[in-house]
Amino acid sequence: MFYNIISLYFLVIVIVAVYWAARVKSLSGSDYARAILLLCLAVCCYMFGYSMELNSDTASQILFWNKFEYLGIPFVSALWLSVGLIYTDHYTRHKKIIFAAVYLIPFITFLLRFTNDYHHLYFASVRFVNENGKLLLVKTMGPWMYVQLVHSMLMILVTLGLFVYDFFKNQNKETGKIALILSSSFFAVAGLVLSLIRPFGLHLDYMALCLPIACVMVILAILRYDFLESKSMARSKVFEASRDAILMINQQNQIIDYNRSAKQLLEKAGLSISGGHLSFSFKRAPDLLENLNHTQTSVVKLNMGTEENYYEISTKAIDSSASHGWIKTIRDVTETYKLQENLKQLAMKDDLSKLNNRRAFMQIGKSLMAEAQQDDKPVHLLMMDLDHFKKVNDQYGHQTGDQVIQNFGKIMKNIFRDSSLTARLGGEEFAVLLVGFRDMEVKQMADMFLKTVALYEYSYLDQTFHATVSIGISKKSTPLQTLEDLMHIADKALYESKFHGRNCVTVYS
């Protein structure tokens, strides 16, 4: 009867552990929640295995279920420490070192228990006794079992120390929460001590008896004091669900966490993200790496197969202090960026002629002149007017006039090509800025353009006509001359062309 009650007790604990494992998993996908989930599963394996051991009638069954217990036993205290480390924000700082230090002995214990028949390092020997009509397993401790007990004790005490330290460091002290944590740690330690001294002469696993009480303390902390931290879980869900790629970087520029969107984005870019240094994960994308190393908001271009995408990288300090690291957000701004570029193009282009407008001509032209002065290159400016263009509109209609403007823009691009800055300044007025050409070359291009324009035939109903252009040319002769000065001088030459009958080129002298 006594052992049946104990078995029922363990069965209830198993059901509660399974329930909390499922509940924690549904609430959050953070490292903290995963640690609690694994702790619940480890306790579940331990309790279920021991319950089945107590209900077994043969030696072989008892030994089988004892081995099953060790799917959880070695890892319970290690996982409890992991929960404490993550909760108090000590885990991510030295993740690999801590993982090795905490889990090395449990893994060795796991292996030694399942191979104990060959070396007897964990159990020196096992025997069976009949106690109150119940067959029980009695174990003689081997050398490694002492190592495991010391390790478990240390894990529990270190966890307790972390929580106490966090309690005194935190300004919002919750005495109830720390009391529950202290109580849970006390029962865990009591289980280990009782397993060593075995009071009342019973061959029971006292750790198995005490551990559920410790777990109840933890569950009470979760229920009463929001030990899972709803805000943290909500942030974790937002972190994972965000369509933006998010990286958490520590002060050594190492990636300590990233969300699903970050992994998917970088895989598309042909990069493999890892938890190492930024330079390792992004060495194949130097532009992206350079922008990630800065804290200023910037836009970087990434090649995604045949497409070019643009991403805005913004930075926020963790805990309002750069000493704790940074959160890097990589947002896809391709549509916005291309829209802005199109708007810029529209703002700088003349829609009818497809040439630069006056604003673009003045802005780019000044920049070209500054570069030309540094490189000591000659600069020429051509000012042009379509001859009698008002008559074309009046006689043949504005639609035909638009065709003349469109064709005039095409001819300008053909003759002057990429070596010049071409623009429609307004109405029938056009300009060309040439850098690096000799006087004779400029005059030849202007004459060729003049003849090409005059030869082009336009038709309107049953009539045909030709459009001509007058051109004035100026040259920068002193370093102090500005673009406006050149335009003023070229305008004088243009009026000379008009005065001499139009359809000609005049070079200002």
Short mmCIF file of C-alpha atoms in Angstrom, two decimals:
data_model
loop_
_atom_site.label_atom_id
_atom_site.label_comp_id
_atom_site.label_asym_id
_atom_site.label_seq_id
_atom_site.Cartn_x
_atom_site.Cartn_y
_atom_site.Cartn_z
CA MET A 1 0.00 0.00 0.00
CA PHE A 2 2.82 2.39 0.92
CA TYR A 3 4.56 1.91 -2.43
CA ASN A 4 1.27 2.19 -4.33
CA ILE A 5 0.74 5.64 -2.81
CA ILE A 6 4.28 6.65 -3.79
CA SER A 7 3.71 5.36 -7.35
CA LEU A 8 0.48 7.38 -7.59
CA TYR A 9 2.37 10.42 -6.33
CA PHE A 10 4.95 10.01 -9.10
CA LEU A 11 2.26 9.47 -11.74
CA VAL A 12 0.60 12.78 -10.77
CA ILE A 13 3.98 14.52 -11.01
CA VAL A 14 4.55 13.04 -14.48
CA ILE A 15 1.17 14.35 -15.67
CA VAL A 16 1.90 17.80 -14.22
CA ALA A 17 5.39 17.84 -15.80
CA VAL A 18 3.97 16.92 -19.23
CA TYR A 19 1.30 19.62 -18.88
CA TRP A 20 3.83 22.29 -17.99
CA ALA A 21 6.17 21.21 -20.77
CA ALA A 22 3.34 21.68 -23.29
CA ARG A 23 2.22 24.96 -21.72
CA VAL A 24 5.69 26.49 -21.66
CA LYS A 25 6.25 25.47 -25.29
CA SER A 26 3.00 27.14 -26.33
CA LEU A 27 3.81 30.36 -24.48
CA SER A 28 7.26 31.10 -25.83
CA GLY A 29 10.02 29.95 -28.13
CA SER A 30 12.84 31.73 -26.31
CA ASP A 31 16.00 30.08 -24.94
CA TYR A 32 14.56 30.51 -21.45
CA ALA A 33 11.32 28.69 -22.32
CA ARG A 34 13.24 25.93 -24.09
CA ALA A 35 15.37 25.38 -20.97
CA ILE A 36 12.25 25.07 -18.78
CA LEU A 37 10.69 22.74 -21.35
CA LEU A 38 13.72 20.45 -21.28
CA LEU A 39 13.75 20.59 -17.46
CA CYS A 40 10.11 19.47 -17.38
CA LEU A 41 10.86 16.62 -19.80
CA ALA A 42 13.91 15.52 -17.80
CA VAL A 43 11.85 15.44 -14.59
CA CYS A 44 9.13 13.57 -16.46
CA CYS A 45 11.58 10.84 -17.61
CA TYR A 46 13.00 10.57 -14.09
CA MET A 47 9.63 10.36 -12.31
CA PHE A 48 8.00 8.04 -14.84
CA GLY A 49 10.98 5.71 -14.86
CA TYR A 50 11.09 5.53 -11.05
CA SER A 51 7.33 4.99 -10.84
CA MET A 52 7.61 2.06 -13.26
CA GLU A 53 10.62 0.72 -11.32
CA LEU A 54 8.55 0.63 -8.14
CA ASN A 55 5.74 -1.16 -9.96
CA SER A 56 7.98 -3.81 -11.55
CA ASP A 57 8.02 -7.38 -10.22
CA THR A 58 11.15 -8.79 -11.85
CA ALA A 59 14.82 -7.87 -11.66
CA SER A 60 15.09 -7.39 -15.42
CA GLN A 61 12.13 -4.96 -15.48
CA ILE A 62 13.54 -3.00 -12.52
CA LEU A 63 16.94 -2.65 -14.24
CA PHE A 64 15.28 -1.57 -17.50
CA TRP A 65 13.27 1.21 -15.86
CA ASN A 66 16.26 2.28 -13.79
CA LYS A 67 18.16 2.87 -17.02
CA PHE A 68 15.16 4.75 -18.39
CA GLU A 69 15.36 7.14 -15.43
CA TYR A 70 18.83 8.16 -16.57
CA LEU A 71 17.38 9.78 -19.66
CA GLY A 72 16.53 12.55 -17.19
CA ILE A 73 18.44 12.14 -13.91
CA PRO A 74 21.88 13.43 -15.05
CA PHE A 75 20.41 16.53 -16.71
CA VAL A 76 17.91 17.80 -14.11
CA SER A 77 20.34 19.88 -12.05
CA ALA A 78 22.22 21.04 -15.17
CA LEU A 79 18.98 22.25 -16.78
CA TRP A 80 17.93 23.93 -13.53
CA LEU A 81 21.22 25.88 -13.63
CA SER A 82 20.62 26.73 -17.31
CA VAL A 83 17.24 28.21 -16.36
CA GLY A 84 18.95 30.30 -13.68
CA LEU A 85 21.73 31.45 -16.03
CA ILE A 86 19.31 32.51 -18.76
CA TYR A 87 16.91 34.17 -16.30
CA THR A 88 19.71 36.23 -14.74
CA ASP A 89 21.24 37.03 -18.17
CA HIS A 90 24.54 35.21 -17.59
CA TYR A 91 24.12 32.48 -20.21
CA THR A 92 24.66 34.35 -23.49
CA ARG A 93 27.91 35.99 -22.42
CA HIS A 94 29.96 32.80 -22.40
CA LYS A 95 27.56 30.36 -24.02
CA LYS A 96 29.95 27.68 -25.30
CA ILE A 97 32.16 27.59 -22.19
CA ILE A 98 29.15 27.39 -19.87
CA PHE A 99 27.52 24.65 -21.95
CA ALA A 100 30.67 22.53 -21.81
CA ALA A 101 31.16 23.08 -18.06
CA VAL A 102 27.53 22.38 -17.15
CA TYR A 103 26.71 19.45 -19.43
CA LEU A 104 29.98 17.54 -19.76
CA ILE A 105 29.58 15.54 -16.50
CA PRO A 106 25.85 14.78 -17.10
CA PHE A 107 26.67 13.40 -20.58
CA ILE A 108 29.46 11.26 -19.16
CA THR A 109 27.08 10.05 -16.40
CA PHE A 110 24.51 9.15 -19.05
CA LEU A 111 27.08 7.09 -20.97
CA LEU A 112 28.56 5.41 -17.87
CA ARG A 113 25.13 4.38 -16.55
CA PHE A 114 24.19 2.67 -19.80
CA THR A 115 27.56 0.91 -19.99
CA ASN A 116 27.91 0.22 -16.26
CA ASP A 117 27.91 -3.58 -16.70
CA TYR A 118 31.32 -3.32 -18.40
CA HIS A 119 33.19 -1.08 -15.93
CA HIS A 120 31.08 -0.56 -12.74
CA LEU A 121 32.27 3.05 -12.48
CA TYR A 122 28.79 4.38 -11.76
CA PHE A 123 27.25 1.57 -9.70
CA ALA A 124 29.94 -0.50 -7.99
CA SER A 125 27.31 -3.22 -7.59
CA VAL A 126 23.55 -3.76 -7.56
CA ARG A 127 21.39 -6.17 -5.58
CA PHE A 128 17.73 -6.73 -4.84
CA VAL A 129 15.90 -6.80 -1.53
CA ASN A 130 12.35 -7.68 -0.61
CA GLU A 131 10.91 -4.91 1.52
CA ASN A 132 7.30 -5.14 2.74
CA GLY A 133 6.55 -7.57 -0.07
CA LYS A 134 8.13 -5.29 -2.69
CA LEU A 135 11.22 -6.10 -4.75
CA LEU A 136 13.58 -3.11 -4.61
CA LEU A 137 16.88 -2.25 -6.26
CA VAL A 138 19.77 -1.49 -3.90
CA LYS A 139 22.79 0.25 -5.45
CA THR A 140 26.34 0.56 -4.16
CA MET A 141 27.84 3.85 -5.29
CA GLY A 142 30.77 3.73 -7.69
CA PRO A 143 33.39 6.52 -8.00
CA TRP A 144 31.60 8.38 -10.78
CA MET A 145 28.33 8.47 -8.88
CA TYR A 146 30.07 10.61 -6.24
CA VAL A 147 31.23 12.92 -9.04
CA GLN A 148 27.66 13.21 -10.31
CA LEU A 149 26.33 13.94 -6.79
CA VAL A 150 28.92 16.68 -6.20
CA HIS A 151 28.20 18.14 -9.63
CA SER A 152 24.43 18.14 -8.97
CA MET A 153 24.92 19.78 -5.59
CA LEU A 154 27.10 22.48 -7.14
CA MET A 155 24.55 23.13 -9.92
CA ILE A 156 21.78 23.65 -7.36
CA LEU A 157 23.90 25.87 -5.11
CA VAL A 158 25.20 28.00 -8.01
CA THR A 159 21.62 28.43 -9.26
CA LEU A 160 20.54 29.49 -5.80
CA GLY A 161 23.42 31.98 -5.68
CA LEU A 162 22.44 33.44 -9.06
CA PHE A 163 18.84 33.99 -8.00
CA VAL A 164 19.87 35.56 -4.69
CA TYR A 165 22.34 37.85 -6.50
CA ASP A 166 19.66 38.82 -9.03
CA PHE A 167 17.20 39.49 -6.19
CA PHE A 168 19.51 41.98 -4.45
CA LYS A 169 20.58 43.58 -7.75
CA ASN A 170 16.99 44.12 -8.87
CA GLN A 171 15.36 47.29 -7.59
CA ASN A 172 11.87 45.77 -7.67
CA LYS A 173 12.44 43.10 -5.02
CA GLU A 174 9.77 40.38 -4.82
CA THR A 175 10.38 38.56 -1.54
CA GLY A 176 7.72 35.97 -2.32
CA LYS A 177 9.48 34.92 -5.50
CA ILE A 178 12.88 34.56 -3.85
CA ALA A 179 11.26 32.63 -0.98
CA LEU A 180 9.82 30.11 -3.42
CA ILE A 181 13.15 29.80 -5.21
CA LEU A 182 14.97 29.28 -1.92
CA SER A 183 12.43 26.65 -0.93
CA SER A 184 12.75 24.78 -4.21
CA SER A 185 16.54 24.78 -3.92
CA PHE A 186 16.27 23.57 -0.29
CA PHE A 187 14.15 20.55 -1.27
CA ALA A 188 16.52 19.73 -4.15
CA VAL A 189 19.52 19.80 -1.79
CA ALA A 190 17.57 17.83 0.83
CA GLY A 191 16.87 15.12 -1.75
CA LEU A 192 20.58 14.71 -2.46
CA VAL A 193 21.53 14.63 1.23
CA LEU A 194 18.80 12.15 2.14
CA SER A 195 19.84 9.89 -0.74
CA LEU A 196 23.30 9.69 0.89
CA ILE A 197 22.30 9.12 4.54
CA ARG A 198 19.14 7.00 3.84
CA PRO A 199 17.11 7.64 7.03
CA PHE A 200 14.43 5.25 8.31
CA GLY A 201 16.24 2.33 6.66
CA LEU A 202 14.09 2.57 3.51
CA HIS A 203 15.65 1.81 0.13
CA LEU A 204 13.99 4.73 -1.59
CA ASP A 205 15.29 7.38 -4.01
CA TYR A 206 14.82 10.43 -1.78
CA MET A 207 15.83 12.74 -4.61
CA ALA A 208 12.88 11.46 -6.59
CA LEU A 209 10.63 12.15 -3.59
CA CYS A 210 11.92 15.69 -3.00
CA LEU A 211 12.37 16.86 -6.57
CA PRO A 212 8.60 17.12 -7.30
CA ILE A 213 8.20 19.41 -4.27
CA ALA A 214 10.99 21.61 -5.66
CA CYS A 215 9.16 21.63 -9.01
CA VAL A 216 5.93 22.65 -7.26
CA MET A 217 7.80 25.66 -5.84
CA VAL A 218 8.88 26.60 -9.36
CA ILE A 219 5.33 26.22 -10.69
CA LEU A 220 4.04 28.47 -7.90
CA ALA A 221 6.65 31.05 -8.86
CA ILE A 222 5.46 30.85 -12.47
CA LEU A 223 1.79 31.21 -11.49
CA ARG A 224 2.17 33.87 -8.81
CA TYR A 225 5.09 35.97 -9.96
CA ASP A 226 5.07 35.55 -13.72
CA PHE A 227 8.39 33.74 -13.55
CA LEU A 228 8.21 33.20 -17.33
CA GLU A 229 7.99 36.97 -17.70
CA SER A 230 5.05 37.71 -19.99
CA LYS A 231 6.80 40.80 -21.35
CA SER A 232 9.84 38.75 -22.29
CA MET A 233 7.67 36.12 -23.93
CA ALA A 234 5.72 38.75 -25.83
CA ARG A 235 8.97 40.33 -26.99
CA SER A 236 10.25 36.91 -27.98
CA LYS A 237 7.14 36.27 -30.08
CA VAL A 238 7.48 39.69 -31.73
CA PHE A 239 11.19 38.97 -32.26
CA GLU A 240 10.46 35.68 -34.05
CA ALA A 241 7.37 36.89 -35.93
CA SER A 242 8.97 40.08 -37.25
CA ARG A 243 9.29 40.31 -41.02
CA ASP A 244 12.45 42.34 -40.49
CA ALA A 245 15.73 40.50 -39.99
CA ILE A 246 16.94 41.10 -36.42
CA LEU A 247 20.41 40.35 -35.07
CA MET A 248 21.55 40.73 -31.47
CA ILE A 249 25.23 41.64 -31.29
CA ASN A 250 27.38 41.78 -28.17
CA GLN A 251 30.17 44.28 -27.51
CA GLN A 252 32.71 41.89 -29.11
CA ASN A 253 30.66 42.01 -32.35
CA GLN A 254 29.54 38.41 -31.92
CA ILE A 255 26.04 37.30 -32.94
CA ILE A 256 24.32 36.13 -29.77
CA ASP A 257 20.83 35.70 -31.25
CA TYR A 258 18.87 36.17 -34.48
CA ASN A 259 15.32 35.60 -35.66
CA ARG A 260 13.89 33.41 -38.41
CA SER A 261 13.66 36.31 -40.89
CA ALA A 262 17.39 36.99 -40.50
CA LYS A 263 18.24 33.38 -41.34
CA GLN A 264 15.92 33.35 -44.37
CA LEU A 265 17.21 36.69 -45.67
CA LEU A 266 20.86 35.74 -45.44
CA GLU A 267 20.24 32.32 -46.99
CA LYS A 268 18.70 34.11 -50.00
CA ALA A 269 21.85 36.23 -50.21
CA GLY A 270 24.00 33.06 -50.15
CA LEU A 271 25.21 33.64 -46.58
CA SER A 272 25.19 31.17 -43.71
CA ILE A 273 24.45 32.80 -40.38
CA SER A 274 26.07 31.41 -37.25
CA GLY A 275 26.50 32.47 -33.65
CA GLY A 276 30.11 33.54 -34.19
CA HIS A 277 31.75 36.86 -35.00
CA LEU A 278 30.08 39.17 -37.53
CA SER A 279 33.10 39.00 -39.82
CA PHE A 280 32.76 35.21 -40.08
CA SER A 281 29.09 35.16 -41.11
CA PHE A 282 29.31 38.15 -43.46
CA LYS A 283 32.80 37.79 -44.96
CA ARG A 284 31.24 37.11 -48.39
CA ALA A 285 29.22 40.35 -48.19
CA PRO A 286 31.77 43.09 -47.34
CA ASP A 287 29.33 45.97 -48.00
CA LEU A 288 26.78 44.48 -45.62
CA LEU A 289 29.49 43.76 -43.03
CA GLU A 290 30.79 47.33 -43.21
CA ASN A 291 27.30 48.75 -42.59
CA LEU A 292 26.63 46.31 -39.74
CA ASN A 293 29.83 47.46 -38.04
CA HIS A 294 28.50 51.03 -37.90
CA THR A 295 25.77 52.37 -35.65
CA GLN A 296 24.44 54.94 -38.13
CA THR A 297 21.33 54.03 -40.16
CA SER A 298 22.33 53.13 -43.71
CA VAL A 299 21.03 51.46 -46.88
CA VAL A 300 22.92 48.61 -48.55
CA LYS A 301 22.32 46.78 -51.82
CA LEU A 302 22.25 42.96 -51.87
CA ASN A 303 22.12 40.71 -54.91
CA MET A 304 19.35 38.11 -54.53
CA GLY A 305 19.96 35.89 -57.54
CA THR A 306 18.92 37.99 -60.55
CA GLU A 307 17.38 40.75 -58.43
CA GLU A 308 18.92 43.71 -56.64
CA ASN A 309 17.32 44.44 -53.28
CA TYR A 310 17.93 47.33 -50.92
CA TYR A 311 18.00 46.97 -47.14
CA GLU A 312 18.00 49.60 -44.42
CA ILE A 313 20.20 48.74 -41.43
CA SER A 314 19.33 50.45 -38.16
CA THR A 315 20.95 50.02 -34.74
CA LYS A 316 19.65 50.26 -31.19
CA ALA A 317 21.73 49.80 -28.06
CA ILE A 318 20.70 47.06 -25.62
CA ASP A 319 19.72 48.52 -22.22
CA SER A 320 20.40 52.02 -23.59
CA SER A 321 24.10 51.29 -23.32
CA ALA A 322 26.49 50.22 -26.07
CA SER A 323 28.48 48.26 -23.48
CA HIS A 324 25.79 45.56 -23.50
CA GLY A 325 25.67 45.25 -27.29
CA TRP A 326 23.31 46.22 -30.06
CA ILE A 327 20.16 45.14 -31.85
CA LYS A 328 20.60 45.34 -35.63
CA THR A 329 17.42 45.51 -37.72
CA ILE A 330 17.70 44.78 -41.46
CA ARG A 331 14.55 45.96 -43.23
CA ASP A 332 13.70 45.38 -46.89
CA VAL A 333 13.19 48.85 -48.37
CA THR A 334 13.50 47.83 -52.04
CA GLU A 335 10.06 49.09 -53.07
CA THR A 336 10.42 52.32 -51.11
CA TYR A 337 13.98 52.87 -52.33
CA LYS A 338 13.06 52.26 -55.99
CA LEU A 339 10.00 54.50 -55.64
CA GLN A 340 12.19 57.25 -54.20
CA GLU A 341 14.70 56.77 -56.99
CA ASN A 342 11.89 56.98 -59.56
CA LEU A 343 10.61 60.13 -57.90
CA LYS A 344 14.10 61.58 -57.98
CA GLN A 345 14.36 60.70 -61.66
CA LEU A 346 10.98 62.32 -62.31
CA ALA A 347 12.06 65.40 -60.40
CA MET A 348 15.29 65.62 -62.44
CA LYS A 349 13.98 64.61 -65.89
CA ASP A 350 11.94 66.40 -68.50
CA ASP A 351 9.06 64.07 -69.28
CA LEU A 352 8.67 65.09 -72.93
CA SER A 353 12.27 65.18 -74.22
CA LYS A 354 13.60 62.57 -71.72
CA LEU A 355 16.53 64.92 -71.09
CA ASN A 356 17.57 66.44 -67.75
CA ASN A 357 15.49 69.38 -66.61
CA ARG A 358 16.83 72.77 -65.49
CA ARG A 359 17.21 71.69 -61.83
CA ALA A 360 19.23 68.61 -62.77
CA PHE A 361 21.32 70.58 -65.27
CA MET A 362 22.28 73.18 -62.69
CA GLN A 363 22.97 70.61 -59.94
CA ILE A 364 24.98 68.13 -62.03
CA GLY A 365 26.58 70.84 -64.15
CA LYS A 366 28.14 72.59 -61.14
CA SER A 367 29.55 69.28 -59.94
CA LEU A 368 31.04 68.52 -63.37
CA MET A 369 32.64 71.94 -63.55
CA ALA A 370 34.23 71.49 -60.12
CA GLU A 371 35.70 68.13 -61.18
CA ALA A 372 36.91 69.62 -64.48
CA GLN A 373 38.72 72.40 -62.64
CA GLN A 374 40.50 69.87 -60.40
CA ASP A 375 41.54 67.82 -63.46
CA ASP A 376 42.35 70.95 -65.49
CA LYS A 377 39.96 69.98 -68.32
CA PRO A 378 38.32 72.42 -70.73
CA VAL A 379 34.60 73.14 -70.33
CA HIS A 380 32.22 74.24 -73.12
CA LEU A 381 28.56 75.14 -72.94
CA LEU A 382 26.07 75.06 -75.83
CA MET A 383 22.81 77.02 -75.51
CA MET A 384 20.16 76.13 -78.16
CA ASP A 385 16.77 77.40 -79.25
CA LEU A 386 14.44 75.70 -81.73
CA ASP A 387 13.79 78.27 -84.45
CA HIS A 388 10.26 79.61 -84.78
CA PHE A 389 8.92 76.90 -82.53
CA LYS A 390 5.84 79.00 -81.66
CA LYS A 391 4.87 78.93 -85.35
CA VAL A 392 5.17 75.11 -85.35
CA ASN A 393 2.68 74.91 -82.47
CA ASP A 394 0.35 77.49 -84.05
CA GLN A 395 0.45 76.01 -87.56
CA TYR A 396 0.63 72.24 -86.91
CA GLY A 397 -0.74 71.94 -83.37
CA HIS A 398 0.76 71.23 -79.97
CA GLN A 399 0.77 67.46 -80.56
CA THR A 400 3.10 67.93 -83.53
CA GLY A 401 5.13 70.40 -81.48
CA ASP A 402 5.53 67.71 -78.82
CA GLN A 403 6.80 65.30 -81.48
CA VAL A 404 9.42 67.85 -82.50
CA ILE A 405 10.59 68.21 -78.88
CA GLN A 406 10.73 64.41 -78.44
CA ASN A 407 12.72 63.92 -81.64
CA PHE A 408 15.01 66.83 -80.78
CA GLY A 409 15.84 65.11 -77.46
CA LYS A 410 16.66 61.84 -79.26
CA ILE A 411 18.99 63.60 -81.70
CA MET A 412 20.76 65.38 -78.82
CA LYS A 413 21.36 62.06 -77.05
CA ASN A 414 22.62 60.53 -80.32
CA ILE A 415 25.09 63.23 -81.18
CA PHE A 416 26.43 64.17 -77.76
CA ARG A 417 26.00 60.73 -76.13
CA ASP A 418 27.29 59.99 -72.60
CA SER A 419 30.23 62.38 -72.73
CA SER A 420 28.02 65.37 -72.06
CA LEU A 421 25.24 66.75 -69.91
CA THR A 422 22.14 67.45 -72.00
CA ALA A 423 19.03 69.26 -70.77
CA ARG A 424 15.79 70.93 -71.76
CA LEU A 425 15.77 74.14 -69.79
CA GLY A 426 12.19 74.95 -70.66
CA GLY A 427 9.95 75.47 -73.72
CA GLU A 428 12.15 75.38 -76.82
CA GLU A 429 15.36 76.17 -74.89
CA PHE A 430 18.05 73.44 -74.56
CA ALA A 431 21.63 73.22 -73.27
CA VAL A 432 24.66 70.92 -73.50
CA LEU A 433 27.67 70.98 -71.16
CA LEU A 434 30.83 69.38 -72.57
CA VAL A 435 33.90 68.55 -70.48
CA GLY A 436 37.32 67.55 -71.83
CA PHE A 437 36.84 68.44 -75.51
CA ARG A 438 38.95 70.73 -77.66
CA ASP A 439 37.43 73.80 -79.31
CA MET A 440 37.47 72.22 -82.76
CA GLU A 441 35.75 69.03 -81.54
CA VAL A 442 33.00 71.03 -79.86
CA LYS A 443 32.42 73.08 -83.05
CA GLN A 444 32.29 69.90 -85.15
CA MET A 445 29.73 68.28 -82.87
CA ALA A 446 27.61 71.45 -82.89
CA ASP A 447 27.71 71.62 -86.74
CA MET A 448 26.82 67.93 -87.05
CA PHE A 449 23.91 68.38 -84.65
CA LEU A 450 22.73 71.48 -86.55
CA LYS A 451 22.68 69.58 -89.89
CA THR A 452 21.04 66.46 -88.41
CA VAL A 453 18.21 68.52 -86.92
CA ALA A 454 17.66 70.43 -90.16
CA LEU A 455 17.56 67.27 -92.29
CA TYR A 456 14.87 65.53 -90.22
CA GLU A 457 11.48 65.74 -91.96
CA TYR A 458 8.21 66.03 -90.05
CA SER A 459 4.76 65.43 -91.49
CA TYR A 460 1.39 66.88 -90.62
CA LEU A 461 -1.61 65.64 -92.60
CA ASP A 462 -0.48 66.13 -96.23
CA GLN A 463 2.22 68.66 -95.35
CA THR A 464 5.93 68.21 -94.51
CA PHE A 465 8.27 70.61 -92.77
CA HIS A 466 11.74 70.85 -91.18
CA ALA A 467 12.75 72.27 -87.81
CA THR A 468 16.02 74.14 -87.34
CA VAL A 469 18.04 75.21 -84.31
CA SER A 470 20.22 78.15 -83.36
CA ILE A 471 23.29 77.47 -81.20
CA GLY A 472 25.56 79.66 -79.08
CA ILE A 473 28.83 78.29 -77.63
CA SER A 474 30.81 79.58 -74.64
CA LYS A 475 34.03 78.30 -73.08
CA LYS A 476 35.22 78.59 -69.51
CA SER A 477 38.27 80.85 -69.62
CA THR A 478 38.95 81.66 -65.95
CA PRO A 479 38.73 79.53 -62.75
CA LEU A 480 36.22 81.94 -61.20
CA GLN A 481 33.64 81.54 -63.97
CA THR A 482 30.49 79.75 -62.82
CA LEU A 483 27.92 77.74 -64.73
CA GLU A 484 25.60 80.76 -64.66
CA ASP A 485 28.39 82.87 -66.19
CA LEU A 486 28.85 80.34 -69.03
CA MET A 487 25.10 80.25 -69.65
CA HIS A 488 24.98 84.05 -69.81
CA ILE A 489 27.87 84.15 -72.30
CA ALA A 490 26.45 81.30 -74.42
CA ASP A 491 23.11 83.15 -74.48
CA LYS A 492 24.87 86.15 -76.07
CA ALA A 493 26.34 83.87 -78.73
CA LEU A 494 22.90 82.31 -79.26
CA TYR A 495 21.35 85.72 -79.92
CA GLU A 496 24.13 86.36 -82.44
CA SER A 497 23.07 83.17 -84.28
CA LYS A 498 19.47 84.37 -84.31
CA PHE A 499 20.54 87.81 -85.49
CA HIS A 500 22.43 86.24 -88.41
CA GLY A 501 19.38 84.37 -89.73
CA ARG A 502 19.10 81.40 -87.32
CA ASN A 503 20.01 77.75 -88.16
CA CYS A 504 23.68 78.46 -87.41
CA VAL A 505 26.37 78.14 -84.75
CA THR A 506 28.09 81.09 -83.08
CA VAL A 507 31.14 80.75 -80.82
CA TYR A 508 31.44 83.55 -78.30
CA SER A 509 34.73 85.42 -78.57
#
